[in-house]
CSV table of C-alpha atoms and ligand atoms in Angstrom, one decimal:
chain,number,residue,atom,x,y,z
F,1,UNK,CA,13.1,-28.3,-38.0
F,2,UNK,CA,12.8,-28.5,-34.3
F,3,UNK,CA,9.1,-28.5,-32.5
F,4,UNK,CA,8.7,-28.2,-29.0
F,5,UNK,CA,6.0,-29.8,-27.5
F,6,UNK,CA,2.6,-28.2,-26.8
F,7,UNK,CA,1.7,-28.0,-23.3
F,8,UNK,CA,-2.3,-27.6,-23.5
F,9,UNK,CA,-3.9,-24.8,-21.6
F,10,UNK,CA,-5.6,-26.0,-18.2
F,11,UNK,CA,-9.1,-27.2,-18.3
F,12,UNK,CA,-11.5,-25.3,-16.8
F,13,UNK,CA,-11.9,-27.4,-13.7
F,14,UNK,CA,-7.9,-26.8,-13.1
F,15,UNK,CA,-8.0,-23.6,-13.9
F,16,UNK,CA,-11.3,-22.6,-11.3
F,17,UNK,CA,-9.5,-25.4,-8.9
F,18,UNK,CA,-6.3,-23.4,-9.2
F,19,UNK,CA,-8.1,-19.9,-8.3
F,20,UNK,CA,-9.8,-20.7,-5.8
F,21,UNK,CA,-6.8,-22.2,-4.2
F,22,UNK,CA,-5.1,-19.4,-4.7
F,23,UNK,CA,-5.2,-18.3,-1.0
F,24,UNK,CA,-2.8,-21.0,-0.2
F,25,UNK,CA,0.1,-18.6,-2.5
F,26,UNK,CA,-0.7,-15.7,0.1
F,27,UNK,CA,-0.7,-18.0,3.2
F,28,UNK,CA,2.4,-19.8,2.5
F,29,UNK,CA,4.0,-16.3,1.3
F,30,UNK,CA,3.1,-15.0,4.8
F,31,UNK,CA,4.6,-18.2,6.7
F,32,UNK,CA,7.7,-17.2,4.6
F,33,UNK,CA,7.6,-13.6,6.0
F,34,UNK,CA,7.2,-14.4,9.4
F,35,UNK,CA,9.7,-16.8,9.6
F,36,UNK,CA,12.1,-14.8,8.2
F,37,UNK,CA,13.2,-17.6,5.6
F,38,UNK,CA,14.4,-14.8,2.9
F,39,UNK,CA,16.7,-13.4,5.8
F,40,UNK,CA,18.4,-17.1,6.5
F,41,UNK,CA,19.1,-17.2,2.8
F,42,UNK,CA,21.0,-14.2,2.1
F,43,UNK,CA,24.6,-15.8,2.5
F,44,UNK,CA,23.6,-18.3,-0.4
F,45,UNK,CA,21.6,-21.8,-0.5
F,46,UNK,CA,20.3,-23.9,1.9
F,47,UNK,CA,18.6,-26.9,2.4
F,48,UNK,CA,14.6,-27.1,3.9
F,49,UNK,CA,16.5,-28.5,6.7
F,50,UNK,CA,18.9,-26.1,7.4
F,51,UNK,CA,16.5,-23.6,7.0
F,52,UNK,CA,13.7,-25.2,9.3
F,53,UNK,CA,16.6,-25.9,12.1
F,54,UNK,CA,17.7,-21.8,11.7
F,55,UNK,CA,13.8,-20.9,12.0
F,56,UNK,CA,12.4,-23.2,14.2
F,57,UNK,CA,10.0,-25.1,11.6
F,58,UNK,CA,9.7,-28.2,10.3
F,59,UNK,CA,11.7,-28.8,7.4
F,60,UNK,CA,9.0,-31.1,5.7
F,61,UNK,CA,6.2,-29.1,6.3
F,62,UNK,CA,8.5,-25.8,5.3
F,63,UNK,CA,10.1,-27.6,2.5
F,64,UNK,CA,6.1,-28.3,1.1
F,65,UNK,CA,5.0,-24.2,1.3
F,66,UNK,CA,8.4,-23.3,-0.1
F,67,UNK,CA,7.9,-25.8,-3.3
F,68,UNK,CA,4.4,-23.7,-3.6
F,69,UNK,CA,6.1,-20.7,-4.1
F,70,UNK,CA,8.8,-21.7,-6.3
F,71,UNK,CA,6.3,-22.1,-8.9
F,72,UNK,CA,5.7,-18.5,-8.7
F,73,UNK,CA,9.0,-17.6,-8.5
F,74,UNK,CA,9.3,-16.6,-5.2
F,75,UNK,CA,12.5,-18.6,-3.7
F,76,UNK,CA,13.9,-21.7,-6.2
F,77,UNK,CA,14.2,-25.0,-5.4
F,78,UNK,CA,17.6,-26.6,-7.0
F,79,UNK,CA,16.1,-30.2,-7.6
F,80,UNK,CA,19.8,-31.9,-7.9
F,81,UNK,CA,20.9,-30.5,-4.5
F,82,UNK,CA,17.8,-30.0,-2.6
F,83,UNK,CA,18.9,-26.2,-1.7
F,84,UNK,CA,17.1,-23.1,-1.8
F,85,UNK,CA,17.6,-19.9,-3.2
F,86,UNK,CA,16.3,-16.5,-3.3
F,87,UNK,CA,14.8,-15.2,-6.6
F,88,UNK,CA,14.5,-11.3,-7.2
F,89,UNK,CA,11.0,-11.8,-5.3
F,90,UNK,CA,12.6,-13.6,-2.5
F,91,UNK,CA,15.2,-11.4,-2.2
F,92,UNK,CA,12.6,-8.3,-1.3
F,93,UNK,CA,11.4,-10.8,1.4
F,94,UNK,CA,14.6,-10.0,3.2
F,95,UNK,CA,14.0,-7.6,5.9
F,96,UNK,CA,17.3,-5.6,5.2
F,97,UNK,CA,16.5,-5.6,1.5
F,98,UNK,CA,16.5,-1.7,-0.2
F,99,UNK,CA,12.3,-1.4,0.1
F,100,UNK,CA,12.0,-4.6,1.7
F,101,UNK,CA,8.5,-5.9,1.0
F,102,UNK,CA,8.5,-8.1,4.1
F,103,UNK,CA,6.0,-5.7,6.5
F,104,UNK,CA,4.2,-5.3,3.7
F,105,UNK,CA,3.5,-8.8,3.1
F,106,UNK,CA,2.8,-9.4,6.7
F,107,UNK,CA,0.5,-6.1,6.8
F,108,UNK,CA,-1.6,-7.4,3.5
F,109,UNK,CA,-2.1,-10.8,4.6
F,110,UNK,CA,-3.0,-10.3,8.1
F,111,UNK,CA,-6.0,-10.5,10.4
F,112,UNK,CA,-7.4,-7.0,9.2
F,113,UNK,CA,-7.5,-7.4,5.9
F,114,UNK,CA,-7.4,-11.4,5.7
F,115,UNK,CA,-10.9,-12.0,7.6
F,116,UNK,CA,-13.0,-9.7,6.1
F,117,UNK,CA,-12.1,-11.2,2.8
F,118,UNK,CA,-13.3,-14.4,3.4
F,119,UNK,CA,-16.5,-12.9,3.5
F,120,UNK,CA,-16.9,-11.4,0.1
F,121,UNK,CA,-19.8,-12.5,-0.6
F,122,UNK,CA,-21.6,-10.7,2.1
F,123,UNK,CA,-20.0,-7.1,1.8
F,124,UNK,CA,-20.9,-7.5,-2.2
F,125,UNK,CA,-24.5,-8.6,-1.1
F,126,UNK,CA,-24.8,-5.8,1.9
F,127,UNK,CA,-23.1,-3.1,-0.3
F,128,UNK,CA,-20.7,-2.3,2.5
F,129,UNK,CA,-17.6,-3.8,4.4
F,130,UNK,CA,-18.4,-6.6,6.9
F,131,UNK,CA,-15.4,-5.2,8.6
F,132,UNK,CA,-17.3,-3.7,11.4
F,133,UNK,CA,-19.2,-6.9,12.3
F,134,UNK,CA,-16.0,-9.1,13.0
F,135,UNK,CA,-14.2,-6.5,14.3
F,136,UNK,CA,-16.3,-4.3,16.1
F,137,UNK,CA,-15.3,-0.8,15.0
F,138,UNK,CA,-14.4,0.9,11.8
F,139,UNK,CA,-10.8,0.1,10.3
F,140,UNK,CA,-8.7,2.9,11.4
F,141,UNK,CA,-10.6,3.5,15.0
F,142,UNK,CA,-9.7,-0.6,14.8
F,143,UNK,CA,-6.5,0.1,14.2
F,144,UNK,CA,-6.5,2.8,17.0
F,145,UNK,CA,-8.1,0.7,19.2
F,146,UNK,CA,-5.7,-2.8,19.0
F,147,UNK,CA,-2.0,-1.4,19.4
F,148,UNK,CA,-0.6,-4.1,17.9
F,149,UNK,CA,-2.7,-4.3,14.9
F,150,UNK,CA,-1.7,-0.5,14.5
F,151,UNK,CA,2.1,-1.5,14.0
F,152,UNK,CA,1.3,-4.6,11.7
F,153,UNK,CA,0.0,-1.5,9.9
F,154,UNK,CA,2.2,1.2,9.8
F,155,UNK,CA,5.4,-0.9,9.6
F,156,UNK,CA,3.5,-2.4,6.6
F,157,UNK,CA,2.2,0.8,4.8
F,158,UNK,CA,5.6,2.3,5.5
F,159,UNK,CA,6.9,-0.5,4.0
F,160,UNK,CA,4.6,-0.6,1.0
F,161,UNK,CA,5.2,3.1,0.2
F,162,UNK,CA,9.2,2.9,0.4
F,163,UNK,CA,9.6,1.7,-3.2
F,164,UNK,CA,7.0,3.8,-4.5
F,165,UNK,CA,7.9,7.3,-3.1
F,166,UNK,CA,10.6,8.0,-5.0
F,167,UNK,CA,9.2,7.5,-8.4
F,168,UNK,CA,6.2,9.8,-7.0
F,169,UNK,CA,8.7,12.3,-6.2
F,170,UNK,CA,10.6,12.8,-9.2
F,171,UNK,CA,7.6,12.8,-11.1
F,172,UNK,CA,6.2,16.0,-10.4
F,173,UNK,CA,8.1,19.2,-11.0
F,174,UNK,CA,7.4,21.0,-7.2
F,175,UNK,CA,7.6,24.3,-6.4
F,176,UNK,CA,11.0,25.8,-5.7
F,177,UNK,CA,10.3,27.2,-2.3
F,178,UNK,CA,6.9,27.1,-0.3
F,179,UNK,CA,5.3,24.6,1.6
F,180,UNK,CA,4.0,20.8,1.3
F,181,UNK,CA,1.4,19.2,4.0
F,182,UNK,CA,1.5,15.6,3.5
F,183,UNK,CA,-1.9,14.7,4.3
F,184,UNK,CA,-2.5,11.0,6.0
F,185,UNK,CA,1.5,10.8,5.5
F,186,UNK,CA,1.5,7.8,7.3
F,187,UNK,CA,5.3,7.5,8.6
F,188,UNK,CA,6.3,10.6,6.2
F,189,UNK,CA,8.0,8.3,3.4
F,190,UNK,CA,6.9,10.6,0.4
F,191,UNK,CA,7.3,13.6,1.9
F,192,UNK,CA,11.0,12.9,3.0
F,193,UNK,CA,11.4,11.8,-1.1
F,194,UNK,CA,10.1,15.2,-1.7
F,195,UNK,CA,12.0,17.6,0.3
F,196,UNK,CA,15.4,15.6,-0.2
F,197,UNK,CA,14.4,16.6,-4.2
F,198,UNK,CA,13.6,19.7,-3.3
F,199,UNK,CA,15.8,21.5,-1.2
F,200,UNK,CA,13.9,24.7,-1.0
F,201,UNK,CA,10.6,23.4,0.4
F,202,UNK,CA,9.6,22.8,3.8
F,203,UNK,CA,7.2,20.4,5.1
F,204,UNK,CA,4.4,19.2,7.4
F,205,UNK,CA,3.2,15.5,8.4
F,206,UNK,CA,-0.1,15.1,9.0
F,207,UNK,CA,-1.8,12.2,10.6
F,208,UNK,CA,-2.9,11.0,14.0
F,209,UNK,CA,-0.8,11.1,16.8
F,210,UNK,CA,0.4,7.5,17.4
F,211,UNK,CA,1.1,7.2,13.6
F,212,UNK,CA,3.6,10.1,13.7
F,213,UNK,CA,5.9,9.1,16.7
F,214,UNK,CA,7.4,6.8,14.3
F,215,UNK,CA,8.4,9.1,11.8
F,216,UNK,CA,10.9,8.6,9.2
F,217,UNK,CA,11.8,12.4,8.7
F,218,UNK,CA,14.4,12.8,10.7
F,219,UNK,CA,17.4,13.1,8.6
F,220,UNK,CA,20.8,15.5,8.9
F,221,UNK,CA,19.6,17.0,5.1
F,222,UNK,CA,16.4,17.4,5.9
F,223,UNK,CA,17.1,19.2,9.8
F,224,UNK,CA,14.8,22.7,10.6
F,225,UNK,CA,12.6,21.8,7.4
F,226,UNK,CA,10.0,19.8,8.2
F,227,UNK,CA,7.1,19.0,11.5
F,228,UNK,CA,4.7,16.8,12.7
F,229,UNK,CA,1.1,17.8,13.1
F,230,UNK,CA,-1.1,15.5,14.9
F,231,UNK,CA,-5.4,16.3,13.8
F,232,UNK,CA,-8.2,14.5,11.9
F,233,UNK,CA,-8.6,15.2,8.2
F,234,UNK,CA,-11.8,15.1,8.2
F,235,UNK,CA,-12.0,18.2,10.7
F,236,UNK,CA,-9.3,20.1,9.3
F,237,UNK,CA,-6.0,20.6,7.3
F,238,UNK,CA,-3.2,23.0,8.4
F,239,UNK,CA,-3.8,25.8,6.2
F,240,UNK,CA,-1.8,28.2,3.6
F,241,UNK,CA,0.4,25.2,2.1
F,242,UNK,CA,1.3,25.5,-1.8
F,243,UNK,CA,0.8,21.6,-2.2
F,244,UNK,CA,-1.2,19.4,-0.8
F,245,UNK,CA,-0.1,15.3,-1.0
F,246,UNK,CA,-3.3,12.7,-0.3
F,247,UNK,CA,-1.4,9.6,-1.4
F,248,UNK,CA,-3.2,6.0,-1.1
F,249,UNK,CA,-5.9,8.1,0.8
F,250,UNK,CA,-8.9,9.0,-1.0
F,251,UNK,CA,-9.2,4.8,-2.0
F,252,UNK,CA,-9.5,4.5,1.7
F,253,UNK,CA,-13.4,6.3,1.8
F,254,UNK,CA,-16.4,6.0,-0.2
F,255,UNK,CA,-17.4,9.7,-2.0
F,256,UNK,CA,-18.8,11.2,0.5
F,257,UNK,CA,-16.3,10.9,3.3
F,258,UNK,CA,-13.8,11.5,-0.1
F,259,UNK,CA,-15.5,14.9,-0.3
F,260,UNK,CA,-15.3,15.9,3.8
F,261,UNK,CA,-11.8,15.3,3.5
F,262,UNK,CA,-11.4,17.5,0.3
F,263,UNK,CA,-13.3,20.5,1.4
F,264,UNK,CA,-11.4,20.0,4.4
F,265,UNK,CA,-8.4,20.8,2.3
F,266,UNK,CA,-10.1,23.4,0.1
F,267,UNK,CA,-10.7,25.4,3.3
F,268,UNK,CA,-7.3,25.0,4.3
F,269,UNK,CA,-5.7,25.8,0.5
F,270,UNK,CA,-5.6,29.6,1.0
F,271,UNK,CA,-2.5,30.4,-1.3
F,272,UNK,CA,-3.5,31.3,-4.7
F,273,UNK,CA,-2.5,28.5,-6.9
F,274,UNK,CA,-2.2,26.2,-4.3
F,275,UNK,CA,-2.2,22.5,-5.5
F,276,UNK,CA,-3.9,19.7,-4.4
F,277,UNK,CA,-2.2,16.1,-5.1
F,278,UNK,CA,-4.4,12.8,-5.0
F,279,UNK,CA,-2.1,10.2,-6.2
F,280,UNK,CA,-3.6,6.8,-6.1
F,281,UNK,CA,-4.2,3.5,-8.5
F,282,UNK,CA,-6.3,5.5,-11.6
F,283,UNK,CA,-7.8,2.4,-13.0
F,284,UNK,CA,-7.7,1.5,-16.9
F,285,UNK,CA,-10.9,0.7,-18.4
F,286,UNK,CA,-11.1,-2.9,-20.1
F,287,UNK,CA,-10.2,-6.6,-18.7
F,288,UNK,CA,-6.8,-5.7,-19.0
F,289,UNK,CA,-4.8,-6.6,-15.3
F,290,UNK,CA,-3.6,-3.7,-13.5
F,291,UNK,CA,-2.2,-4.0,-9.3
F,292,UNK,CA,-5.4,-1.5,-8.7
F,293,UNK,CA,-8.2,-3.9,-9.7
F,294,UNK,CA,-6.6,-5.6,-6.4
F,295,UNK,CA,-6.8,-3.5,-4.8
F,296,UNK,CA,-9.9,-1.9,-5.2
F,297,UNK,CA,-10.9,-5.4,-3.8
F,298,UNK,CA,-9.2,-5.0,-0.9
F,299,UNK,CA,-10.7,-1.5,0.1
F,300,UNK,CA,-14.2,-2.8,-0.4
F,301,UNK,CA,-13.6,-5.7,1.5
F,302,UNK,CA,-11.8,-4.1,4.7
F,303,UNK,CA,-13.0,0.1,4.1
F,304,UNK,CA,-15.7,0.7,2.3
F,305,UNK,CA,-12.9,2.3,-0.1
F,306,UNK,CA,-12.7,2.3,-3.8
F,307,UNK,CA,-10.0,3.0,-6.2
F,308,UNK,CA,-11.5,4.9,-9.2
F,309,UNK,CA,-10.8,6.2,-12.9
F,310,UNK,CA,-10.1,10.0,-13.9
F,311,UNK,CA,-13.6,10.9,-14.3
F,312,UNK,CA,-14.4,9.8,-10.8
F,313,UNK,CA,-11.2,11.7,-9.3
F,314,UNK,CA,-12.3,14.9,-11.2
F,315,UNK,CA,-16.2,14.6,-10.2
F,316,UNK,CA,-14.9,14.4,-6.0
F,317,UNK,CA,-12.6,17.1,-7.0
F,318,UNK,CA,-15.1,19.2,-8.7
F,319,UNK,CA,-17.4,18.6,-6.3
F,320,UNK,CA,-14.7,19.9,-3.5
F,321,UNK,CA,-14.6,23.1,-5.3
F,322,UNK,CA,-11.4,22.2,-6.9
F,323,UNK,CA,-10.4,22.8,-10.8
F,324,UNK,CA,-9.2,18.9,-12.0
F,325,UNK,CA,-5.6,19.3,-13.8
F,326,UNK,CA,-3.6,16.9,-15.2
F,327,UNK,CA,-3.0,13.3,-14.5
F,328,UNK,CA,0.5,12.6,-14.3
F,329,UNK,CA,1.7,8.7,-14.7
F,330,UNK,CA,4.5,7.9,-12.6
F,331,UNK,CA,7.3,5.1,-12.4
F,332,UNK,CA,5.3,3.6,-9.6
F,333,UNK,CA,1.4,2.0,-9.8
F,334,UNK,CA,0.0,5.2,-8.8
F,335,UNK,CA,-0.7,8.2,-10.3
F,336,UNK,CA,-0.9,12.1,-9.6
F,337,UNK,CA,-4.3,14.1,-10.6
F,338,UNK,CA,-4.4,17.4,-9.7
F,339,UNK,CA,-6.8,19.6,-8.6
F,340,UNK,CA,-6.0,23.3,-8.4
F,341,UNK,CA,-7.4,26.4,-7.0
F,342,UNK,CA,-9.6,28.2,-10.1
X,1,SAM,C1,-3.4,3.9,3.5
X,1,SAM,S1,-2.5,4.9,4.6
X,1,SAM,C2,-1.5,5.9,3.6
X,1,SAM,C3,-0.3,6.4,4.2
X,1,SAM,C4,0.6,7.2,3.3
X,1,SAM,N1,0.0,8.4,2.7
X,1,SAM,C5,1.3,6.3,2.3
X,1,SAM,O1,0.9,6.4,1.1
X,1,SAM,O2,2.1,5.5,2.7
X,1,SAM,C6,-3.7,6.0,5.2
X,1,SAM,C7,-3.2,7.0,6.3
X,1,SAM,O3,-4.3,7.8,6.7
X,1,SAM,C8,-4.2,8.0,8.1
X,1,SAM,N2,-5.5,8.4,8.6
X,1,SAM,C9,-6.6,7.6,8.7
X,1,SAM,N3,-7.7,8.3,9.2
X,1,SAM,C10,-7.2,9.6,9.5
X,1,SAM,C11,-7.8,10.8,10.0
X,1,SAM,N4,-9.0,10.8,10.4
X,1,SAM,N5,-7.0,11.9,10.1
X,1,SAM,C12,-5.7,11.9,9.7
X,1,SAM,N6,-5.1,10.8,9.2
X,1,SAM,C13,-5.8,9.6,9.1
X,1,SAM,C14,-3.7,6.7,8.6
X,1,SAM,O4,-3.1,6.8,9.9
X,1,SAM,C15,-2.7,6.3,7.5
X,1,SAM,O5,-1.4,6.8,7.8
């Protein structure tokens, strides 16, 4: 009989070492993203030094950050030759990869969300994002406020979104005709899923203005089916839709701006059975690790935002004057509850 050799479990001093060095994983994954090293690998192998000359780095330093991630499996380091390769997590590094991840990379680790973070300890001592103070504004009049910051976002949402939206999609049985407001639709990534699914619904975007001059809606299948509507969700809604999409919105807010944005869309759902969609992270109780525990981080940290369980979904939507319905899993991290007219 064989035996393989037992490789102990860390100690706790490596192990609390190794967390709370784990910052260095998302700061060497965002080098990675912004020099576009996934993109120089994409005809095959190459050495730290080819790849520092094609970047514009320095192939020991680059050669150092890209060893880090090999040991997560992002990018592979062939020991004998010295090359590089992509891995399947490299590969959505790529920025022509289907759902490229590489905005989205870029978007998570940057100044926005990356600086408020370091200060943890305050916003869980203040009870409230520390956002504000460095930044000087709330997060989305920030991102209104600093162009550029705007795109880091967008691009990187859209980006975000793209693998997720079609799972959404096809998990829901829509409507055969009727109408669908995507509200907060970012770039309109779900809603184009949705009416390319659905062939006899029509659509509306909704967000602020700036966001929607980059829409992704407009498609030869999708032509005389779909509009943009520029407004604040917190005013109003277009009304007399039959569905009403809030993805990755409602972990945005705490409850009660939650609430002013769903009796915004209570007023606006005048149809008789019109449906009301919040699909988000709906968290698992337990120690178990699920991508929305992250999360839920992150929207403290930068929004004041929250990512919640069912119960918590059906008390806003209760609250809202909406009847809770089913929770639907999907093929994504996120999940559809709805909340219907009663
Ligand atoms: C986290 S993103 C989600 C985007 C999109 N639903 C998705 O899942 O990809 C939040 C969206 O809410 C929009 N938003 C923020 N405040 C808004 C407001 N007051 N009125 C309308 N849209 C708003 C942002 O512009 C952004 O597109």
């Amino acid at each position: 009989m064989t035996t393989t050799p037992h490789s102990p479990s860390p100690s706790p001093a490596v192990q609390l070492t190794e967390h709370a060095l784990a910052y260095l994983h998302s700061a060497a994954l965002r080098a990675a993203a912004l020099l576009g090293v996934a993109d120089h690998l994409a005809d095959g192998p190459r050495t730290a030094e080819e790849l520092a000359a094609a970047t514009g780095a320095d192939a020991g330093h680059l050669r150092r950050a890209l060893r880090l991630l090999a040991t997560r499996e992002v990018f592979r380091e062939d020991t004998a030759t010295g090359a590089f390769h992509l891995t399947p997590a490299a590969d959505a590094l790529r920025s022509d990869a289907p759902s490229s991840l590489r905005d989205a990379v870029v978007m998570l680790t940057d100044d926005p969300f990356w600086r408020p973070a370091g200060r943890l300890a305050d916003t869980v001592r203040a009870g409230r994002t520390v956002f504000d103070d460095i930044f000087g504004a709330p997060y989305f009049a920030h991102l209104e406020r600093v162009p550029e910051a705007g795109t880091v976002f967008d691009t990187g949402m859209a980006g975000l979104a793209e693998s997720e939206n079609d799972p959404i999609a096809a998990a829901y049985e829509f409507p055969a005709t009727g109408t669908v407001v995507d509200v907060g639709g970012g770039r309109g990534g779900l809603l184009r899923q949705v009416l390319l699914r659905n062939p006899g619904l029509t659509g509306i975007l909704y967000d602020q203005e700036p966001v929607l001059r980059h829409h992704t809606l407009d498609l030869p299948d999708l032509t005389g089916r779909w509009q943009t509507a520029p407004g604040d969700f917190f005013t109003a809604v277009p009304p007399g839709a039959d569905i009403y999409l809030l993805k990755r919105i409602l972990h945005d807010w705490n409850d009660a701006d939650c609430l002013r944005i769903l009796r915004a869309c209570r007023t606006a759902m005048t149809r008789p059975g019109s449906r009301l969609l919040a699909i988000d992270a709906v968290l698992p109780q337990g120690n178990s690790p699920h991508p929305g525990k992250t999360m839920d981080v992150l929207m403290m940290t930068s929004l004041n935002g929250r990512e919640r369980d069912e119960p918590a979904f059906h008390h806003l939507l209760t609250e809202a004057g909406l009847k809770p319905g089913r929770t639907l899993p999907t093929e994504s991290t996120l999940s559809i509850v709805e909340g219907v007219v009663g």
